[in-house]
PDB file of C-alpha atoms in Angstrom:
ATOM      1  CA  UNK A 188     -23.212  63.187 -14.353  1.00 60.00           C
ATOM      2  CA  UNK A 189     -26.561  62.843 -16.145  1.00 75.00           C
ATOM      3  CA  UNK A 190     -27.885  59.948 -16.219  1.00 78.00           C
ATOM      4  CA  UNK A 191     -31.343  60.478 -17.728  1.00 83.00           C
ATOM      5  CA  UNK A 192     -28.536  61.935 -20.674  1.00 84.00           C
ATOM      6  CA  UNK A 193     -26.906  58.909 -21.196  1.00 86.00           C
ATOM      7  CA  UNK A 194     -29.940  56.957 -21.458  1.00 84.00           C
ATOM      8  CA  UNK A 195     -31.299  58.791 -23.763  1.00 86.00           C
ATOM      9  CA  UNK A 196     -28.190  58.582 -25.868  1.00 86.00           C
ATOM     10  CA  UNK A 197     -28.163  54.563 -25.375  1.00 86.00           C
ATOM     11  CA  UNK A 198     -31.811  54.505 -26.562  1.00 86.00           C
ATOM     12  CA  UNK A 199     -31.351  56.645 -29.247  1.00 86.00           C
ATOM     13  CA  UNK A 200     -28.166  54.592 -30.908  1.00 86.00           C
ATOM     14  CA  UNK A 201     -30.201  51.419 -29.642  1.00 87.00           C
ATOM     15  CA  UNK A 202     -33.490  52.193 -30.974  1.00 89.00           C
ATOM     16  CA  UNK A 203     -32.571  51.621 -34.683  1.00 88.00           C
ATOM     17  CA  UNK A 204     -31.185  48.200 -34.022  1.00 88.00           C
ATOM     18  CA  UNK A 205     -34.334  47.216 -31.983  1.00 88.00           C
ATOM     19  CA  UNK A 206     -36.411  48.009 -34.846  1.00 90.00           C
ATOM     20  CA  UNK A 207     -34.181  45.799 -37.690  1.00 90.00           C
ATOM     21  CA  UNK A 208     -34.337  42.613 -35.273  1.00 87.00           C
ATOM     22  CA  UNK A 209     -38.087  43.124 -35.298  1.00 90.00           C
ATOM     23  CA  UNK A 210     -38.464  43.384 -38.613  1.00 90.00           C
ATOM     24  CA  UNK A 211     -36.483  40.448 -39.471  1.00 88.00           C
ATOM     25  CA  UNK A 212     -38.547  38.536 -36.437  1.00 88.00           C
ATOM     26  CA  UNK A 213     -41.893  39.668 -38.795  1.00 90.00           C
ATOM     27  CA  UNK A 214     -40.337  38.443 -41.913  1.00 90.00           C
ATOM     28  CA  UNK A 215     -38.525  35.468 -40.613  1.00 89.00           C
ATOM     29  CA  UNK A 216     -40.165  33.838 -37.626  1.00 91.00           C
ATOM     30  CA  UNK A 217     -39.242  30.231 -37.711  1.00 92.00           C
ATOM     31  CA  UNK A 218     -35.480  31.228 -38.551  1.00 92.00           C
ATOM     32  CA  UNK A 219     -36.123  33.641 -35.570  1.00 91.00           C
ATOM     33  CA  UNK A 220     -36.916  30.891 -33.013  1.00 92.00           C
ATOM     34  CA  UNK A 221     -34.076  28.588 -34.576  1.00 94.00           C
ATOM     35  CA  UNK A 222     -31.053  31.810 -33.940  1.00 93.00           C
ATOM     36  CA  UNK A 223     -32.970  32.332 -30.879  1.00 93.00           C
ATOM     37  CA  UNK A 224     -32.768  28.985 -29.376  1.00 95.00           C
ATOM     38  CA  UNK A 225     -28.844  28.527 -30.719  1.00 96.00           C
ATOM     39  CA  UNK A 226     -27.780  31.419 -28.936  1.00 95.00           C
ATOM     40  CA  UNK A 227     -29.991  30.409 -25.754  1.00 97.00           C
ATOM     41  CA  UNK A 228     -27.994  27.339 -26.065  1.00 97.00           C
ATOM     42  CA  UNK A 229     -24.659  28.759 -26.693  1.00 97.00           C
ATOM     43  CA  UNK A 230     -24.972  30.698 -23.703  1.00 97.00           C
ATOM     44  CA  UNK A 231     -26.130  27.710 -21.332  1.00 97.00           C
ATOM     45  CA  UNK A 232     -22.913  26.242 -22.646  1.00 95.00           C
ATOM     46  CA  UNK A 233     -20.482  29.511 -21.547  1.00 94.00           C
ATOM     47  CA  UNK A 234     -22.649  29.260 -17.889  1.00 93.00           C
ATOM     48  CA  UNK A 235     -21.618  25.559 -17.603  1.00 91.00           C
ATOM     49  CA  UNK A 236     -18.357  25.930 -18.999  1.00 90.00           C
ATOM     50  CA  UNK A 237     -17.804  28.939 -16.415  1.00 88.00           C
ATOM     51  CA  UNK A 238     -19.358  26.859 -13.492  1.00 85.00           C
ATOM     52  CA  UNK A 239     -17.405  23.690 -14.269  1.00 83.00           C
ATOM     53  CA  UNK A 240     -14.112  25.438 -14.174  1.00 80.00           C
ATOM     54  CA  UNK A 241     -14.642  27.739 -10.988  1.00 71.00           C
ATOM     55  CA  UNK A 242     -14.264  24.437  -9.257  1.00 69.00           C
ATOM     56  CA  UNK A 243     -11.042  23.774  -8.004  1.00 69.00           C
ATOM     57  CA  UNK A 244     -11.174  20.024  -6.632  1.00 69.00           C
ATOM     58  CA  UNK A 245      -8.403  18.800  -4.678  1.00 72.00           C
ATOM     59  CA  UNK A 246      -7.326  14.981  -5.103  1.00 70.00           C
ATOM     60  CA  UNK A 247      -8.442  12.196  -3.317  1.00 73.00           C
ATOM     61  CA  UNK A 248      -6.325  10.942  -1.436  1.00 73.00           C
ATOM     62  CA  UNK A 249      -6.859   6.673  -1.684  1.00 76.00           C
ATOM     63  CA  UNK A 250      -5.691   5.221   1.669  1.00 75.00           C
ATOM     64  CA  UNK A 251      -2.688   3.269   1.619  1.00 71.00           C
ATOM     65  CA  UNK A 252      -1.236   4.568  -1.469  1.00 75.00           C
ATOM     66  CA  UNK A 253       0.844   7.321   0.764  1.00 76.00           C
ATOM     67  CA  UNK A 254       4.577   5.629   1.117  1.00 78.00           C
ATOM     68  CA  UNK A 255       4.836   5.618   5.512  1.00 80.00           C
ATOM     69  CA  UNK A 256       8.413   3.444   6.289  1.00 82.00           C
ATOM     70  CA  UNK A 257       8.192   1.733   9.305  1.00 86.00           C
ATOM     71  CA  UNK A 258      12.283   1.434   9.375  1.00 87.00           C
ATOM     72  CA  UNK A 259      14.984   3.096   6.871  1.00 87.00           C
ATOM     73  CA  UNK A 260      15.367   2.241   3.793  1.00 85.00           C
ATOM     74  CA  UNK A 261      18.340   0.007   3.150  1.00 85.00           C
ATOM     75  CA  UNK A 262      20.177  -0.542  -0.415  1.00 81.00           C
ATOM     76  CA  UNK A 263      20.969  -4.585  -0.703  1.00 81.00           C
ATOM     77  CA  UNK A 264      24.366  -5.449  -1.915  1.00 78.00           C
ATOM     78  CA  UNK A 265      25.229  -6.128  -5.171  1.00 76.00           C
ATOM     79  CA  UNK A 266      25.527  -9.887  -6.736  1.00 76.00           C
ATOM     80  CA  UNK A 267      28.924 -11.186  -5.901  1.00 78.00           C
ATOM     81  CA  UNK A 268      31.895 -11.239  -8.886  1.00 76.00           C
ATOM     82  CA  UNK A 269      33.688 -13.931 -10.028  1.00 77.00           C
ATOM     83  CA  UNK A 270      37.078 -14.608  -8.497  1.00 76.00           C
ATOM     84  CA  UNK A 271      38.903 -13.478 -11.500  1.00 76.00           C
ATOM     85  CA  UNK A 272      36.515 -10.823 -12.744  1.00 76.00           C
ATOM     86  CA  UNK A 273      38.028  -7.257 -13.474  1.00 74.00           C
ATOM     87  CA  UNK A 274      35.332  -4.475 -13.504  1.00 75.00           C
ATOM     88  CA  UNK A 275      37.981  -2.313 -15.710  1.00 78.00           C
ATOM     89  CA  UNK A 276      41.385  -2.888 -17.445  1.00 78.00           C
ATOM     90  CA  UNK A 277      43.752  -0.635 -19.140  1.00 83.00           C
ATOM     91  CA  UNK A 278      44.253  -1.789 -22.982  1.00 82.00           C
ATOM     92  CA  UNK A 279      47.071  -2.672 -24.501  1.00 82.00           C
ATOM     93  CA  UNK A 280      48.566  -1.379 -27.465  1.00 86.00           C
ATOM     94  CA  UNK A 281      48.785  -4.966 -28.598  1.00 88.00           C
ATOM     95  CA  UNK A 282      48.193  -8.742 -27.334  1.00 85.00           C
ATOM     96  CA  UNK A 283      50.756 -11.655 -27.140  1.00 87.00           C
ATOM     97  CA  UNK A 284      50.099 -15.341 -28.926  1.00 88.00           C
ATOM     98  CA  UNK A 285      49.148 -16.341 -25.761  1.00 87.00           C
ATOM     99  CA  UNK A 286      46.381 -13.688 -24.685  1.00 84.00           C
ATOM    100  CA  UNK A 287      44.979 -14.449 -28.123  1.00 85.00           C
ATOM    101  CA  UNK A 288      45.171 -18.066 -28.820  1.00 85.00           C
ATOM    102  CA  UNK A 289      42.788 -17.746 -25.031  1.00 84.00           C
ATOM    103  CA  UNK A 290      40.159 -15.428 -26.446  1.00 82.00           C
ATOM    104  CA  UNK A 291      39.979 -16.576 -29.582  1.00 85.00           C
ATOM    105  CA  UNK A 292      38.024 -19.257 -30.952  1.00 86.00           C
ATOM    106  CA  UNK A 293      37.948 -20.318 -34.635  1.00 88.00           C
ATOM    107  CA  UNK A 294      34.173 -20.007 -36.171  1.00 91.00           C
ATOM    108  CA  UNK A 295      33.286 -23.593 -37.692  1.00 93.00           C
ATOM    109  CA  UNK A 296      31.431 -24.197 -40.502  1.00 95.00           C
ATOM    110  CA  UNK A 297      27.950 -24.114 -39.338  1.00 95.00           C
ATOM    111  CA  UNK A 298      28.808 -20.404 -38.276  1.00 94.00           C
ATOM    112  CA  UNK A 299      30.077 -19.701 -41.568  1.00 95.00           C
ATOM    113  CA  UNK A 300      27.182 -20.977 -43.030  1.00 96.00           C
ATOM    114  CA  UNK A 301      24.972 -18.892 -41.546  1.00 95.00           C
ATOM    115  CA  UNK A 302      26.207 -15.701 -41.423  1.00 95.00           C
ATOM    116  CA  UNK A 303      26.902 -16.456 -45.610  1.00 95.00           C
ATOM    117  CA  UNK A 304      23.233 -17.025 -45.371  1.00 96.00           C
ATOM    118  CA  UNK A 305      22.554 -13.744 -43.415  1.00 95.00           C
ATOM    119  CA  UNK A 306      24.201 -11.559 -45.439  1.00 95.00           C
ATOM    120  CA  UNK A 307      22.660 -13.136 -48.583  1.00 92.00           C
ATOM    121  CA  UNK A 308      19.084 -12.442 -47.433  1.00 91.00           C
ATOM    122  CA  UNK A 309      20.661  -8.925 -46.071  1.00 91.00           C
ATOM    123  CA  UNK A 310      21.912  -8.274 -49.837  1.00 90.00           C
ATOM    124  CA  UNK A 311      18.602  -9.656 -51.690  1.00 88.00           C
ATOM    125  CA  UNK A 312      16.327  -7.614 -49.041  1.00 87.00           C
ATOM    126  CA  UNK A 313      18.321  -4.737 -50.207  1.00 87.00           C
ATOM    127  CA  UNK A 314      18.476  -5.243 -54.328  1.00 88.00           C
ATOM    128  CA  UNK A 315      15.266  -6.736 -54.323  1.00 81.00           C
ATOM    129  CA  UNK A 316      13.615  -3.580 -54.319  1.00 68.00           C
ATOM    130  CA  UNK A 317      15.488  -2.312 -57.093  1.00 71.00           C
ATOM    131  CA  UNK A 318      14.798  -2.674 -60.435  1.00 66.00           C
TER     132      UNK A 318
END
């Protein structure tokens, strides 16, 4: 390889491009500084950009906050049911008088006047809007 070749090639393409940025420096000197320092800038920026995330730092680790069990871990039991609770049932098809009449409580007018009054303000909300 010939190295005194190549640099001579790399001047010569260079050269011209040398000689348009000092031109423009003669013409334009105080834009010159101004592109000068921005790029001076941009490229402190890149260096602390590159410096800032080549550091890998590892967690601190804030004593006490690791979970060390001095005896197993035990689950509590549950709240106690009522005697005649039943966690599940299988449903019938249909209920007797009796199983109803027990479950079933008629509303009284107080409840009737409110949910009248619910859906009313449900019903103006809605219509309200319209025109």
């Amino acid at each position: 390889m010939d190295f005194k070749g190549i640099w001579k090639n790399i001047k010569d393409k260079l050269s011209p491009l040398v000689e348009k940025v000092r031109e423009f420096y003669e013409e334009n000197k105080m834009l010159s500084y101004i592109i000068a320092g921005l790029l001076a800038l941009l490229l402190l920026c890149i260096i602390l950009l590159i410096a800032l995330a080549g550091k890998k730092k590892e967690p601190d680790v804030i004593p006490g906050t690791v979970l060390e069990l001095t005896e197993p871990l035990a689950v509590p039991d549950g709240p106690e049911l009522p005697k005649d609770y039943t966690a599940s049932r299988t449903p019938k098809e249909k209920w007797s008088e009796e199983e109803a009449e027990e479950w079933f409580t008629l509303p009284g007018q107080k409840e009737i006047d409110s949910l009248s009054k619910a859906n009313d303000n449900l019903i103006n909300e809605i219509t309200g809007a319209a025109p």
